[in-house]
Coordinates of C-alpha atoms and ligand atoms in Angstrom, one line a residue:
M235 CA 36.6 -26.1 -37.5
K236 CA 38.8 -26.2 -34.5
W237 CA 41.7 -23.7 -34.2
T238 CA 44.1 -26.6 -33.5
S239 CA 43.5 -28.1 -37.0
T240 CA 44.0 -24.6 -38.5
A241 CA 47.2 -24.2 -36.6
L242 CA 48.3 -27.7 -37.8
R243 CA 47.5 -26.9 -41.4
I244 CA 49.5 -23.6 -41.2
A245 CA 52.4 -25.5 -39.6
L246 CA 52.3 -28.1 -42.3
L247 CA 52.2 -25.4 -45.0
L248 CA 55.2 -23.6 -43.5
A249 CA 57.1 -26.9 -43.1
T250 CA 56.5 -27.9 -46.7
T251 CA 57.4 -24.3 -47.9
G252 CA 60.6 -24.5 -45.8
L253 CA 61.5 -27.8 -47.4
V254 CA 60.8 -26.7 -50.9
G255 CA 62.7 -23.4 -50.3
W256 CA 65.6 -25.4 -48.8
Y257 CA 65.6 -27.7 -51.9
F258 CA 65.9 -24.6 -54.1
G259 CA 68.4 -22.9 -51.7
K260 CA 66.0 -20.1 -50.7
P261 CA 64.1 -21.3 -47.6
A262 CA 63.8 -17.8 -46.0
W263 CA 62.4 -16.3 -49.2
A264 CA 59.9 -19.1 -49.6
L265 CA 58.7 -18.8 -46.0
C266 CA 58.4 -15.0 -46.4
A267 CA 56.3 -15.4 -49.6
V268 CA 54.0 -17.9 -48.0
L269 CA 53.6 -15.8 -44.8
L270 CA 52.8 -12.7 -46.9
A271 CA 50.2 -14.7 -48.9
L272 CA 48.7 -16.0 -45.7
V273 CA 48.5 -12.5 -44.2
L274 CA 46.9 -11.1 -47.4
H275 CA 44.4 -14.0 -47.4
W276 CA 43.4 -13.3 -43.7
L277 CA 43.1 -9.6 -44.4
M278 CA 40.7 -10.3 -47.2
Q279 CA 38.7 -12.7 -45.0
M280 CA 38.6 -10.1 -42.2
R281 CA 37.3 -7.5 -44.7
R282 CA 34.5 -9.8 -45.8
V283 CA 33.6 -10.5 -42.2
Q284 CA 33.6 -6.7 -41.5
N285 CA 31.4 -6.0 -44.5
W286 CA 29.0 -8.7 -43.4
L287 CA 28.9 -7.5 -39.8
Q288 CA 27.5 -4.2 -41.1
Q289 CA 24.4 -6.1 -42.5
P290 CA 24.2 -9.1 -40.2
Q291 CA 20.6 -9.9 -41.2
T292 CA 21.8 -11.1 -44.6
P293 CA 23.2 -14.7 -44.8
P294 CA 27.0 -14.8 -44.1
P295 CA 29.4 -15.1 -47.1
E296 CA 30.9 -18.4 -47.9
I297 CA 34.2 -18.5 -46.1
Y298 CA 36.2 -21.6 -45.4
G299 CA 38.4 -22.2 -42.4
I300 CA 38.3 -20.6 -39.0
W301 CA 36.9 -17.3 -40.3
G302 CA 33.9 -19.1 -41.8
D303 CA 33.4 -21.1 -38.6
L304 CA 33.5 -17.9 -36.6
L305 CA 31.0 -16.2 -39.0
S306 CA 28.5 -19.0 -38.9
R307 CA 28.6 -19.1 -35.1
I308 CA 27.9 -15.3 -35.0
Y309 CA 25.1 -15.7 -37.5
I310 CA 23.4 -18.5 -35.5
Q311 CA 23.7 -16.5 -32.3
Q312 CA 22.2 -13.4 -33.9
K313 CA 19.4 -15.4 -35.5
K314 CA 18.6 -16.9 -32.0
G315 CA 18.7 -13.3 -30.5
R316 CA 16.4 -12.0 -33.3
E317 CA 14.0 -14.8 -32.8
A318 CA 13.9 -14.3 -29.0
Q319 CA 13.3 -10.6 -29.6
A320 CA 10.5 -11.3 -32.0
R321 CA 8.9 -13.6 -29.4
L322 CA 9.2 -10.9 -26.7
Q323 CA 7.8 -8.3 -29.0
S324 CA 4.9 -10.4 -29.9
T325 CA 4.2 -11.0 -26.2
I326 CA 4.5 -7.2 -25.6
D327 CA 2.1 -6.6 -28.5
Y328 CA -0.3 -9.2 -27.2
L329 CA -0.2 -7.7 -23.7
Q330 CA -0.6 -4.2 -25.1
D331 CA -3.5 -5.4 -27.2
S332 CA -5.2 -6.9 -24.2
F333 CA -4.5 -3.8 -22.1
A334 CA -5.9 -1.6 -24.9
Y335 CA -9.2 -3.4 -24.7
M336 CA -9.4 -3.3 -20.9
R337 CA -12.1 -1.2 -19.3
D338 CA -9.6 0.1 -16.7
G339 CA -6.9 2.6 -17.6
V340 CA -3.4 1.1 -18.0
I341 CA -0.2 3.3 -18.2
I342 CA 3.4 2.2 -18.6
V343 CA 6.1 4.5 -17.3
D344 CA 9.8 3.9 -17.5
E345 CA 12.3 4.2 -14.7
Q346 CA 12.8 7.9 -15.3
G347 CA 9.0 8.5 -15.0
L348 CA 8.6 9.0 -18.7
L349 CA 5.2 8.0 -20.2
K350 CA 5.8 5.1 -22.5
W351 CA 2.3 3.9 -23.3
F352 CA -1.4 4.2 -22.2
N353 CA -4.7 2.9 -23.3
S354 CA -7.8 5.0 -24.1
P355 CA -9.6 4.6 -20.6
A356 CA -6.4 6.0 -19.0
S357 CA -6.4 8.9 -21.5
E358 CA -10.0 9.7 -20.6
L359 CA -9.6 9.4 -16.9
L360 CA -6.4 11.4 -16.6
S361 CA -6.7 13.6 -19.7
L362 CA -3.7 12.2 -21.5
R363 CA -3.1 12.9 -25.2
E364 CA -1.2 10.8 -27.8
E365 CA 1.5 13.5 -28.0
D366 CA 2.1 13.2 -24.3
T367 CA 4.0 10.0 -24.9
G368 CA 7.7 10.4 -23.9
Q369 CA 6.9 13.2 -21.4
I370 CA 7.2 13.1 -17.6
L371 CA 4.0 11.6 -16.2
M372 CA 4.2 13.8 -13.1
N373 CA 4.0 16.9 -15.2
L374 CA 0.9 15.6 -17.0
V375 CA -1.1 14.4 -14.0
R376 CA -1.2 17.6 -12.0
A377 CA -2.6 16.3 -8.7
P378 CA -0.6 16.8 -5.5
E379 CA -1.9 13.5 -4.1
F380 CA -0.7 11.7 -7.2
S381 CA 2.8 13.4 -7.1
D382 CA 3.2 12.5 -3.4
Y383 CA 2.2 8.9 -3.9
F384 CA 4.4 8.5 -7.0
N385 CA 7.4 10.1 -5.4
E386 CA 7.1 8.2 -2.1
G387 CA 7.3 5.0 -4.0
D388 CA 5.4 2.9 -1.4
F389 CA 2.7 1.3 -3.6
S390 CA 1.5 -1.3 -1.1
E391 CA -1.8 0.5 -0.8
P392 CA -3.7 2.0 -3.8
L393 CA -4.3 5.7 -4.1
E394 CA -7.8 7.1 -4.3
Y395 CA -8.4 10.7 -5.2
S396 CA -10.9 13.0 -7.0
V397 CA -9.9 14.3 -10.4
A398 CA -11.1 17.9 -11.0
G399 CA -13.1 18.4 -14.2
D400 CA -16.6 19.3 -15.4
T401 CA -17.9 16.6 -13.0
V402 CA -16.1 15.1 -10.1
T403 CA -14.5 11.8 -10.9
W404 CA -12.9 9.5 -8.3
V405 CA -10.0 7.3 -9.5
R406 CA -8.1 4.5 -7.8
I407 CA -4.5 4.0 -8.9
E408 CA -2.5 0.9 -8.3
I409 CA 1.2 0.8 -9.3
T410 CA 3.3 -2.3 -9.9
R411 CA 7.1 -2.2 -10.6
F412 CA 8.5 -4.4 -13.3
G413 CA 11.6 -4.8 -15.4
D414 CA 14.4 -2.3 -14.6
G415 CA 12.3 0.1 -12.5
D416 CA 9.5 0.5 -15.1
R417 CA 6.1 1.0 -13.6
L418 CA 2.6 -0.3 -14.6
L419 CA -0.3 1.8 -13.5
F420 CA -3.9 0.6 -13.3
V421 CA -6.4 3.4 -13.2
R422 CA -10.0 2.7 -12.2
D423 CA -13.0 4.9 -12.2
I424 CA -14.5 4.4 -8.7
T425 CA -17.0 7.4 -8.8
S426 CA -20.1 5.2 -8.5
A427 CA -18.6 3.1 -5.6
I428 CA -17.8 6.3 -3.8
R429 CA -21.3 7.7 -4.4
M430 CA -22.8 4.4 -3.2
E431 CA -20.7 4.6 -0.1
Q432 CA -21.8 8.2 0.5
V433 CA -25.4 7.2 0.1
R434 CA -24.9 4.4 2.6
R435 CA -23.2 6.8 5.0
D436 CA -25.9 9.4 4.7
F437 CA -28.6 6.8 5.1
V438 CA -27.1 5.5 8.3
A439 CA -26.5 9.0 9.6
N440 CA -30.1 10.0 8.8
V441 CA -31.7 6.9 10.2
S442 CA -29.6 7.2 13.4
H443 CA -30.5 10.9 13.7
E444 CA -34.3 10.2 13.2
L445 CA -34.3 7.4 15.7
R446 CA -32.7 9.4 18.4
T447 CA -35.7 11.7 19.2
P448 CA -38.3 8.9 19.6
L449 CA -35.8 6.9 21.6
T450 CA -35.2 9.9 23.9
V451 CA -38.9 10.2 24.5
I452 CA -39.2 6.4 25.3
S453 CA -36.3 6.3 27.7
G454 CA -37.5 9.6 29.2
Y455 CA -40.9 8.2 30.0
L456 CA -39.4 4.9 31.2
G457 CA -37.1 6.8 33.5
T458 CA -40.0 8.8 34.9
F459 CA -42.1 5.7 35.6
L460 CA -39.2 3.9 37.2
G461 CA -38.5 7.0 39.3
D462 CA -41.9 6.5 40.8
A463 CA -41.2 2.7 41.2
D464 CA -43.3 2.4 44.4
N465 CA -46.5 3.2 42.5
L466 CA -45.6 0.8 39.8
D467 CA -47.1 -2.7 39.5
P468 CA -44.2 -5.0 40.6
R469 CA -45.0 -7.2 37.5
Y470 CA -43.9 -4.4 35.2
R471 CA -41.0 -3.0 37.3
K472 CA -38.4 -5.5 36.1
A473 CA -39.6 -5.4 32.5
M474 CA -39.5 -1.6 32.5
G475 CA -36.0 -1.7 34.0
Q476 CA -34.8 -3.9 31.2
M477 CA -36.5 -1.7 28.6
L478 CA -34.7 1.3 30.0
Q479 CA -31.4 -0.5 29.9
Q480 CA -31.9 -1.6 26.3
A481 CA -33.0 1.9 25.3
A482 CA -29.8 3.2 26.8
R483 CA -27.9 0.7 24.7
M484 CA -29.7 1.8 21.6
E485 CA -28.9 5.4 22.4
N486 CA -25.2 4.5 22.7
L487 CA -25.4 2.6 19.4
L488 CA -27.0 5.6 17.6
K489 CA -24.5 7.9 19.2
D490 CA -21.6 5.7 17.9
L491 CA -23.2 5.3 14.5
L492 CA -23.6 9.1 14.2
W493 CA -20.0 9.7 15.4
L494 CA -18.6 7.1 13.0
S495 CA -20.4 8.6 10.0
R496 CA -19.2 12.1 11.0
I497 CA -15.6 10.8 11.2
E498 CA -16.0 9.0 7.9
S499 CA -17.3 12.2 6.2
G500 CA -13.9 13.8 7.1
K501 CA -15.6 16.8 8.7
G502 CA -13.1 16.7 11.6
L503 CA -10.2 17.1 9.2
E504 CA -11.2 20.6 8.4
Q505 CA -10.4 21.6 12.0
H506 CA -7.0 20.2 12.4
S507 CA -4.9 21.7 15.2
L508 CA -2.1 20.6 17.6
V509 CA -3.6 18.3 20.1
S510 CA -1.9 17.8 23.5
I511 CA -2.1 14.2 24.3
S512 CA -1.3 14.9 28.0
A513 CA -4.3 17.4 28.2
L514 CA -6.5 14.8 26.5
L515 CA -5.5 12.1 28.9
A516 CA -6.0 14.5 31.9
E517 CA -9.6 15.1 30.7
L518 CA -10.2 11.4 30.2
L519 CA -9.0 10.7 33.7
D520 CA -11.4 13.3 35.1
E521 CA -14.2 11.6 33.2
L522 CA -13.2 8.1 34.5
R523 CA -12.8 9.3 38.1
S524 CA -16.4 10.3 38.2
A525 CA -17.8 7.4 36.1
E526 CA -15.6 4.6 37.5
P527 CA -14.2 5.8 40.8
E528 CA -13.3 2.3 41.9
R529 CA -11.0 1.6 38.9
T530 CA -7.3 2.5 38.5
V531 CA -5.9 4.0 35.3
N532 CA -2.2 4.8 35.4
V533 CA -1.0 7.3 32.9
H534 CA 2.7 7.4 32.0
L535 CA 3.7 10.5 30.0
E536 CA 7.1 10.0 28.5
T537 CA 6.8 12.7 25.9
E538 CA 4.9 16.0 25.5
Y539 CA 4.7 15.8 21.7
Q540 CA 1.5 17.1 20.2
V541 CA -0.4 15.5 17.4
L542 CA -1.8 17.5 14.5
G543 CA -5.4 16.4 14.3
D544 CA -8.9 16.7 15.6
Y545 CA -9.1 16.8 19.4
R546 CA -12.6 15.2 19.7
E547 CA -11.8 12.4 17.3
L548 CA -8.6 11.6 19.1
Y549 CA -10.4 11.8 22.4
S550 CA -13.0 9.3 21.2
A551 CA -10.4 6.9 20.0
V552 CA -8.3 6.9 23.2
S553 CA -11.4 6.9 25.3
N554 CA -12.8 3.8 23.5
L555 CA -9.5 2.0 24.0
V556 CA -9.4 2.8 27.8
W557 CA -13.1 2.0 28.3
N558 CA -12.5 -1.4 26.5
A559 CA -9.5 -2.1 28.7
L560 CA -11.7 -1.4 31.8
K561 CA -14.7 -3.4 30.4
Y562 CA -12.6 -6.5 29.5
S563 CA -10.5 -6.7 32.7
P564 CA -11.3 -7.5 36.3
E565 CA -12.5 -4.8 38.7
D566 CA -9.3 -4.8 40.7
S567 CA -6.9 -4.9 37.7
P568 CA -5.3 -1.5 36.8
V569 CA -5.1 -0.2 33.2
E570 CA -1.8 1.3 32.0
V571 CA -1.7 4.2 29.5
H572 CA 1.7 5.1 27.9
W573 CA 2.5 8.1 25.6
R574 CA 6.0 7.7 24.4
K575 CA 8.5 7.8 21.6
Q576 CA 9.7 4.4 20.4
D577 CA 11.9 3.6 17.4
G578 CA 11.3 7.1 16.0
L579 CA 7.5 6.7 16.2
Y580 CA 5.0 8.1 18.7
Q581 CA 3.1 5.5 20.5
L582 CA 0.0 5.7 22.7
S583 CA -0.6 2.3 24.2
V584 CA -3.4 1.1 26.5
S585 CA -2.6 -2.2 28.3
D586 CA -4.7 -4.3 30.5
H587 CA -4.4 -7.7 32.3
G588 CA -7.9 -8.8 31.3
I589 CA -9.5 -11.6 29.4
G590 CA -7.5 -11.1 26.3
I591 CA -8.4 -12.1 22.7
D592 CA -7.7 -15.2 20.8
S593 CA -5.3 -14.3 17.9
M594 CA -7.8 -15.7 15.3
H595 CA -10.2 -12.7 16.1
I596 CA -7.6 -9.9 16.0
P597 CA -7.6 -9.3 12.2
R598 CA -11.4 -8.8 12.3
L599 CA -11.8 -6.8 15.5
T600 CA -12.0 -3.4 13.8
E601 CA -14.9 -4.5 11.6
R602 CA -18.2 -2.8 12.5
F603 CA -20.3 -4.9 14.9
Y604 CA -17.6 -7.7 15.1
R605 CA -17.5 -9.2 18.5
V606 CA -15.3 -12.0 19.9
E607 CA -18.3 -13.5 21.6
D608 CA -21.8 -11.9 21.7
S609 CA -22.0 -12.7 25.4
R610 CA -18.9 -10.5 26.1
S611 CA -20.4 -7.4 24.7
S612 CA -23.9 -7.8 25.8
A613 CA -22.6 -8.2 29.3
T614 CA -20.6 -5.0 29.0
G615 CA -23.1 -3.1 27.0
G616 CA -20.8 -2.6 24.1
T617 CA -22.0 -1.5 20.7
G618 CA -19.4 -3.3 18.6
L619 CA -18.4 0.0 16.9
G620 CA -15.7 1.2 19.3
L621 CA -12.7 -0.3 17.5
A622 CA -14.2 0.7 14.1
I623 CA -14.1 4.3 15.3
V624 CA -10.6 3.9 16.7
K625 CA -9.3 2.5 13.4
H626 CA -11.0 5.2 11.4
V627 CA -9.6 8.0 13.6
A628 CA -6.1 6.4 13.3
A629 CA -6.4 6.3 9.5
T630 CA -7.5 10.0 9.3
H631 CA -4.5 10.9 11.5
G632 CA -2.0 8.9 9.5
A633 CA -1.6 6.5 12.5
Q634 CA -1.7 2.7 12.8
L635 CA -3.7 0.7 15.2
Q636 CA -1.6 -2.2 16.6
I637 CA -3.3 -5.0 18.6
D638 CA -1.3 -7.4 20.8
S639 CA -3.3 -9.8 22.9
T640 CA -3.1 -13.1 24.6
L641 CA -6.2 -15.0 25.6
G642 CA -6.4 -15.0 29.4
T643 CA -3.4 -12.7 29.9
G644 CA -4.4 -9.3 28.6
S645 CA -4.2 -6.9 25.7
V646 CA -2.2 -3.9 24.5
F647 CA -3.9 -1.6 22.0
S648 CA -1.5 1.0 20.5
L649 CA -2.0 4.0 18.3
I650 CA 1.3 4.6 16.4
F651 CA 1.8 8.0 14.9
P652 CA 4.4 8.6 12.3
D653 CA 7.1 11.2 12.8
R654 CA 6.1 13.5 9.9
G655 CA 6.6 16.8 11.6
E656 CA 2.9 16.5 12.5
I657 CA 3.9 16.1 16.0
V658 CA 5.6 19.0 17.6
E659 CA 7.9 18.8 20.6
Q660 CA 7.1 20.9 23.6
H661 CA 8.7 20.2 26.9
P662 CA 9.3 16.5 27.6
T663 CA 8.4 15.7 31.1
A664 CA 9.3 12.8 33.4
A665 CA 6.8 9.9 33.8
S666 CA 3.8 10.8 35.8
V667 CA 1.2 8.5 37.3
A668 CA -2.4 9.6 37.8
Ligands
ADP69 P1 -17.6 -3.3 21.9 O1 -18.4 -2.1 22.0 O2 -18.3 -4.6 21.8 O3 -16.6 -3.4 23.0 P2 -15.4 -2.8 20.2 O4 -15.4 -2.5 18.7 O5 -14.9 -1.7 21.1 O6 -16.9 -3.2 20.5 O7 -14.6 -4.1 20.4 C1 -14.8 -5.2 19.6 C2 -14.6 -6.5 20.4 O8 -13.2 -6.6 20.7 C3 -15.3 -6.5 21.7 O9 -16.6 -7.1 21.6 C4 -14.4 -7.4 22.6 O10 -14.8 -8.8 22.4 C5 -13.0 -7.2 22.0 N1 -12.1 -6.3 22.8 C6 -11.9 -5.0 22.5 N2 -11.1 -4.5 23.4 C7 -10.7 -5.5 24.2 C8 -9.8 -5.7 25.4 N3 -9.1 -4.7 25.9 N4 -9.7 -6.9 25.9 C9 -10.4 -8.0 25.4 N5 -11.2 -7.9 24.4 C10 -11.4 -6.7 23.8

């Protein structure tokens, strides 16, 4: 019922009452009586509405007029709301049911970090109990790695860590935000994958180690024979030269494989200390001066900050980048090395004006044995492991490897270290060229 028709009816009632009252000579009394009756009627209706609003699930009382209209509208809206809520609840129940049967752990945490729900794999993996629901998850999962990850709030990469217990269990945690800051955690047991990876790493390390000794003997004899080349049958001289060259390649390969598995095992991390990048570059320049006296490498030191890490690992990463820059650029083209602070980050960049790399190869460059073209690396004697080593060293030092390259123009490989207090300022110096 529209309010205009109600107003019209009231106006009609008042007019009629006024007329009747005027006929009996008491129009004011008549109007007052009708108005009083009207107010009483509305008060009663309001009371019925109020009573019903206290139990809105029950059907609304039969009320006519504008109050009845109002009531039925409220009732319809509430019914719709209840239906929507029921649908939502059944979806939540359905999702929780499916989460409950998942083999991975699932945990729901609200925006305050309170544990709302978890399934039984999550309870097994993270030792959660039923009575923990409603408590702060951080206080229940007492692992510093987990607290740091959860507090930092950057969930773009999953977290992997070992859970202390009777046996060591490795878990991978992925977090997704939903709703009003709620978080959904997927917890997966990755112990067997980690063990397999360890077996693979040990196998590669052992094989590389075992192959080194026979290879040293082979290249040793070849070197001896070629040292006495005059007494060597000319038919064998060239073949033996190539054998020695390939043996040297294999030795380099084994050396890189052993080094990679050492870095992957995280042994270097145990000996973290402040590493002076300027001292590291000075040592590298010394090495290059004797190995490649014809080549020019310009070092620009714009900061004297020190990186907390493993000197040998960082040296191998920077040395791989500089050697690549030399290998893949013309003999007369200089290589530039910059150590500077840029946009609050510390950047070690190695740039060359060499052959460059097509952008389609860049995402795969750091894969083991990935080569842009086989001919490139065989010509330069590369092992295909250099950038894999660089990437791994960067990861263990919290740094990023950035590659910018244009085919035919040159490349810039940068190691970007975060400003986490890991890098300590000493005495900034002006740029120097070596
Ligand atoms: P390799 O031992 O073959 O050099 P890396 O892992 O060091 O192996 O490099 C992978 C590939 O990336 C190389 O085969 C080469 O094609 C390319 N590459 C690396 N550095 C450069 C560079 N500075 N300029 C051009 N190409 C490069």
